[in-house]
Each structure stands twice: as C-alpha cells, then as structure tokens.
Short mmCIF file of C-alpha atoms in Angstrom, two decimals:
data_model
loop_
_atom_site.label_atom_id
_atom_site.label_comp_id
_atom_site.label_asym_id
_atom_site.label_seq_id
_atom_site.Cartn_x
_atom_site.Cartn_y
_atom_site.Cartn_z
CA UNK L 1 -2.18 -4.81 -24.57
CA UNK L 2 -3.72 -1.80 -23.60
CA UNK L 3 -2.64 0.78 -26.33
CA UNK L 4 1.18 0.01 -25.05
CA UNK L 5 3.96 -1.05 -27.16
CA UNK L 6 5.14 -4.11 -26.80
CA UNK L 7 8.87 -3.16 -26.79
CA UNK L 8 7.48 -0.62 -23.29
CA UNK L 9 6.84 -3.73 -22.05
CA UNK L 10 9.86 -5.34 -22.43
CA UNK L 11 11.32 -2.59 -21.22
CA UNK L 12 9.29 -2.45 -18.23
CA UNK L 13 10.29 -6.56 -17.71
CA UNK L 14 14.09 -5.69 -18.10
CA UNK L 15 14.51 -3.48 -15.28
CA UNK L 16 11.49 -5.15 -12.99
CA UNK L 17 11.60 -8.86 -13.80
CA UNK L 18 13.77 -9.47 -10.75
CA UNK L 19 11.67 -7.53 -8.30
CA UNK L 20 8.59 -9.32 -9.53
CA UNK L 21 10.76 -12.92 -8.91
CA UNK L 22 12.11 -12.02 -5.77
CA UNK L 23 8.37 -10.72 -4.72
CA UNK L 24 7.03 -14.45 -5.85
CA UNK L 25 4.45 -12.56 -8.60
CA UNK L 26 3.28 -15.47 -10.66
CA UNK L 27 4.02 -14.54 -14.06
CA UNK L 28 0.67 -14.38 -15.24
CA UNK L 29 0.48 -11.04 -13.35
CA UNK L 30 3.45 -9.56 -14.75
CA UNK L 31 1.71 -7.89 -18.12
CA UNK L 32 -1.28 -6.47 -15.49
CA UNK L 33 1.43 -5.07 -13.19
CA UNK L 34 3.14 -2.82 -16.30
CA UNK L 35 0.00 -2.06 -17.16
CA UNK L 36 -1.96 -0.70 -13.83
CA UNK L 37 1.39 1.31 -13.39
CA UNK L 38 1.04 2.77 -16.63
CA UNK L 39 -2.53 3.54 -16.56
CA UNK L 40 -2.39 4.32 -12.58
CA UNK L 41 -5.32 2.10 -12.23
CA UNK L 42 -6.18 1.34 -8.24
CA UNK L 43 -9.39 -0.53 -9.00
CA UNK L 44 -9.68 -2.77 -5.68
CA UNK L 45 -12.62 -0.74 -5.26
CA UNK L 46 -14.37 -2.97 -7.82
CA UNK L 47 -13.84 -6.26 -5.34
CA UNK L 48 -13.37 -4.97 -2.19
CA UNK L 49 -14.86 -2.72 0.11
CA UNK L 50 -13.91 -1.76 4.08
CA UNK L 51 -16.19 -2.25 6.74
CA UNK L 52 -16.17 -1.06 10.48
CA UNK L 53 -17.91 -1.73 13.41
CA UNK L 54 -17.47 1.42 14.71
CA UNK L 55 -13.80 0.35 16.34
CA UNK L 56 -12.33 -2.16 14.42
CA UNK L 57 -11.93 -2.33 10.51
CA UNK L 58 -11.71 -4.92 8.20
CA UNK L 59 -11.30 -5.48 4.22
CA UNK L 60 -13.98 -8.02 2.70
CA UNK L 61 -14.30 -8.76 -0.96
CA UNK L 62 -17.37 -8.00 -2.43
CA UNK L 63 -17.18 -10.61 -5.45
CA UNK L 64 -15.36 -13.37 -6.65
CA UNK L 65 -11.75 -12.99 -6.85
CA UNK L 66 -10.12 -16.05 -9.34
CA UNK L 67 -6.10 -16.19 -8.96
CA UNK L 68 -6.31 -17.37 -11.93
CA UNK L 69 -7.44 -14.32 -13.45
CA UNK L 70 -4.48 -11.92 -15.02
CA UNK L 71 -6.38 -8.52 -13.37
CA UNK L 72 -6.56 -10.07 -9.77
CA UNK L 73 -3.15 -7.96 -8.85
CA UNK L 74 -4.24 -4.85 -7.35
CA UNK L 75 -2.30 -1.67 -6.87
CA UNK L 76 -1.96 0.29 -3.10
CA UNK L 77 -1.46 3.52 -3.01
CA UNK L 78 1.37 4.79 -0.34
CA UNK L 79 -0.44 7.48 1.19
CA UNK L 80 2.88 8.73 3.10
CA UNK L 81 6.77 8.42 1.99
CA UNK L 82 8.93 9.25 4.65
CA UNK L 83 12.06 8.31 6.28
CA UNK L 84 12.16 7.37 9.82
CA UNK L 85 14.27 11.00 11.63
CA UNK L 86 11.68 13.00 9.73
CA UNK L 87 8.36 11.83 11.07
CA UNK L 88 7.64 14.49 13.50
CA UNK L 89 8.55 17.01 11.41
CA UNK L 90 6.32 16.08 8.43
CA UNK L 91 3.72 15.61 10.96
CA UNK L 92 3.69 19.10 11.70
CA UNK L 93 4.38 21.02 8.13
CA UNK L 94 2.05 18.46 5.24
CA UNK L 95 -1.17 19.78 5.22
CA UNK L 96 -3.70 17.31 6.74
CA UNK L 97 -1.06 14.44 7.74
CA UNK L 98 -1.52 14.34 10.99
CA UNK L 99 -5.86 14.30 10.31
CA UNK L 100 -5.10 11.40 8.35
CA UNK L 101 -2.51 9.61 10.24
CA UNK L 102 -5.10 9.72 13.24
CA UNK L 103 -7.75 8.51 11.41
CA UNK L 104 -5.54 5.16 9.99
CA UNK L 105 -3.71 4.49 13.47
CA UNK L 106 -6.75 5.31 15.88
CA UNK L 107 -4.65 7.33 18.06
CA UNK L 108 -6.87 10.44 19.69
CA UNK L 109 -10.34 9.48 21.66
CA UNK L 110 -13.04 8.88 20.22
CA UNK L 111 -16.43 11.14 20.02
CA UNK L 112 -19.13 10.59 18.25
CA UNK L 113 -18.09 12.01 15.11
CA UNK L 114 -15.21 9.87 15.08
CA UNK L 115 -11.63 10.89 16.24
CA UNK L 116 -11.50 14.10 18.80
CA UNK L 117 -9.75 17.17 16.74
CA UNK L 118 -6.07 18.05 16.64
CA UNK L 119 -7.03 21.44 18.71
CA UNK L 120 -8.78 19.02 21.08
CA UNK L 121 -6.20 16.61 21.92
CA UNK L 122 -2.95 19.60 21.38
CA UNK L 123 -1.10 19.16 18.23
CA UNK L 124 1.92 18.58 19.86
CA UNK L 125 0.45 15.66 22.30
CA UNK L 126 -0.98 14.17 18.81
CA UNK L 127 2.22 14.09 17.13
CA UNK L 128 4.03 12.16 19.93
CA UNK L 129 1.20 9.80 19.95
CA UNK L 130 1.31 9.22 16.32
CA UNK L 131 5.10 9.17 16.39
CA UNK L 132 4.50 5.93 18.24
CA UNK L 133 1.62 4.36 16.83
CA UNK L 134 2.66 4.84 12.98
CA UNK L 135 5.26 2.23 13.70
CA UNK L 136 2.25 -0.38 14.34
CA UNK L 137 1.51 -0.13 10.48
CA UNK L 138 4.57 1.67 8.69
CA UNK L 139 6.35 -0.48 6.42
CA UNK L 140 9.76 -0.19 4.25
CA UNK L 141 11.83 -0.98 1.40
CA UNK L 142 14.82 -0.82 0.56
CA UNK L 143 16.58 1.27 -2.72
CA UNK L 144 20.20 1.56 -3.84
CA UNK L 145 21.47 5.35 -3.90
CA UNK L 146 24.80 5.62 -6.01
CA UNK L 147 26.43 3.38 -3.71
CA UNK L 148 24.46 2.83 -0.44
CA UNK L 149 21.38 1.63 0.28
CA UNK L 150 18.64 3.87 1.77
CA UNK L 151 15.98 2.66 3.65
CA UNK L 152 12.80 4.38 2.97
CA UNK L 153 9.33 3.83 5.15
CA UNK L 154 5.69 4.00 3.60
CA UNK L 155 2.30 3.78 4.97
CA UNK L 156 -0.26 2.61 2.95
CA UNK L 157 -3.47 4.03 2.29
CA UNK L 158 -6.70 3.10 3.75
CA UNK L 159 -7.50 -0.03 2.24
CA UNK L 160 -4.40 -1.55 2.33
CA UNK L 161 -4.12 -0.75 6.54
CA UNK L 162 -6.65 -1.73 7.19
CA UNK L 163 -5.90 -5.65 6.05
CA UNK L 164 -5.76 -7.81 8.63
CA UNK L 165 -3.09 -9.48 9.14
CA UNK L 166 -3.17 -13.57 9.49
CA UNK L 167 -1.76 -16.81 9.97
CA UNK L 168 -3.33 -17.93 6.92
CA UNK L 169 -3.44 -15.27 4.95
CA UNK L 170 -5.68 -15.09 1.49
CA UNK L 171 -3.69 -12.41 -0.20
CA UNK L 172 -0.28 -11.50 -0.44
CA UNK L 173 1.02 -7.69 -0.42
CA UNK L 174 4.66 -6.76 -1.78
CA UNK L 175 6.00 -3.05 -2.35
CA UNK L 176 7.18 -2.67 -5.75
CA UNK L 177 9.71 0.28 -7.04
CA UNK L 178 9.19 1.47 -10.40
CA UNK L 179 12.65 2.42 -11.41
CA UNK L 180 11.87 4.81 -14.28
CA UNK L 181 9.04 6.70 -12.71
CA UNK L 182 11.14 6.58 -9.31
CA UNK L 183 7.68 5.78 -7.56
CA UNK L 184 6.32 3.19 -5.16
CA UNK L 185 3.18 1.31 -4.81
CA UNK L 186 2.18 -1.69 -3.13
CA UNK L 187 1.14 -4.58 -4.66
CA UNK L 188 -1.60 -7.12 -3.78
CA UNK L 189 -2.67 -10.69 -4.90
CA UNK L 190 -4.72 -14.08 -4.14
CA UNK L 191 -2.78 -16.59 -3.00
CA UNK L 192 -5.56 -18.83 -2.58
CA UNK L 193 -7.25 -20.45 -5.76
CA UNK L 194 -10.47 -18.23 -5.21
CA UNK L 195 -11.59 -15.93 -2.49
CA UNK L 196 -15.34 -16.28 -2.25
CA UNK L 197 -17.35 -12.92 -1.83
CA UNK L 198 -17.55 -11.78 1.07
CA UNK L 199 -14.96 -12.92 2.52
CA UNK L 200 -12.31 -11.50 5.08
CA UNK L 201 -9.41 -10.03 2.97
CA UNK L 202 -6.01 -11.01 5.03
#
C-alpha cells in the first residue's frame, strides 16, 4: 500500500464498505478507492482525453483500459456543490461560476472564440439561462444531517460532463461521500472486460 497503514485502511472500509456495496464497486477496487482519496489522485488524464467537434463533446480513451486492473477506478472532481434554492445566488457571488457553468452547459451563443461573454449576453439573462440548463447535467446525493436527510446537488467537472450518456454504457459513474474528510467525488469504472483505445467513453 502506498505508504498507508493498514489499520487507515480498515478504517477507511469500516465507515465506506457499504457505500462501495450499495454503489456495486467490485472489490478489487476498494484498496485503489482509499487510496486515490488519500493521495487526491484524478489521473483519468492518463487514459482519457476529451474531444470536440467544435459543438458537441465527447470522452474517448486513449489506451487500454483492463477492468481487471485494480487502478482502472478513476476519481471526478465536483467542480460545483450546491443545493438547489441557492443556484442563482452562487451564480452571481463565486468568482468565475457562471464562465464555467457556460462553458460545461453550452448556454450563451457561440462566436468564434467560443461562448459570447457574460457582458455580452447580460449577466442577469445568463444566470436565468444557466438556472435552467444546469439541471440537464446536475446530479445529487443524498447525506444524513443529525436526523434528516439533506439532499445536496453536484456538477461534475469537465471530463466527467462531458460523458455521454448510453444505452450500453462502457463505464459506470457513482458519487461517493468520504465521511471523515466530509468531501465528495465521483467515481468511475469499466464495466466492460476491456475498453479498447480509442474508444467512446459512455
């Protein structure tokens, strides 16, 4: 194990384990999982790459990726935490949010730099559009609060929305709540014996 105790990872099985079952992780991931988390390692770059065409995006790998293979779980990022009355608001006061919520969801007309600017389209006119539009690609979870349960709503980052999404899907993406960091990330893995490279990641 990467320079981690075995007894942290025990730990890190006793109050995950079920989240991992209930996500349908295969085990073999399990020990990858504790320790991507611990060493916040996001290396889907390394297999994956997004392409465009200018208006539509789409995830391909880039090499082989073997299920059978412990590192084959990848982590997502959640670029934005928020909960669902707050949207506009957040919009407007988080430095570069709306930029990058445009830029994921589309929403503004395009020029040939990409997206038209916030000034451009009126800040307020690009926060009711994105108001919208977010909902095309937000996702949630669910945590227990003292004694209710709170439904929070994430978006993931670039990578992971711009996955297409498929009847017969190649991967499969779970969000996964780390209880003692009081985090959340995403997690991703082949549900298909191999994935060739070069091949459409949905």
């Amino acid at each position: 194990m990467i320079g981690r105790d075995a007894h942290e990872y025990q730990d890190f099985l006793t109050l995950h384990k079920a989240q991992l079952v209930h996500a349908g992780i295969p085990e073999r991931y399990y020990r990858t999982v504790f320790e991507k988390i611990e060493l916040e390692k996001y290396d889907s770059g390394g297999c994956m790459m997004m392409l465009t065409d200018g208006e539509n995006w789409q995830v391909q790998s880039t090499s082989t990726i073997d299920s059978s293979d412990a590192n084959t779980i990848f982590l997502v990022d959640h670029c934005w935490t928020f909960h669902a009355e707050q949207v506009k608001k957040a919009l407007r006061s988080i430095p570069g949010l709306a930029q990058r919520m445009s830029s994921l969801t589309g929403v503004g007309y395009p020029d040939g730099d990409g997206y038209e600017s916030e000034e451009e389209t009126g800040l307020e006119e690009l926060i009711e559009k994105l108001s919208e539009k977010i909902w095309d690609l937000a996702e949630t979870y669910t945590i227990q609060k003292d004694t209710e349960k709170l439904t929070v709503c994430y978006m993931m980052d670039e990578l992971g929305s711009r996955i297409q999404h498929s009847e017969t899907p190649n991967m499969k993406m779970a969000p996964f709540f780390h209880i003692t960091k009081q985090f959340a990330v995403t997690l991703m893995w082949p549900i298909e014996d191999e994935i060739a490279s070069e091949t459409v990641i949905t």
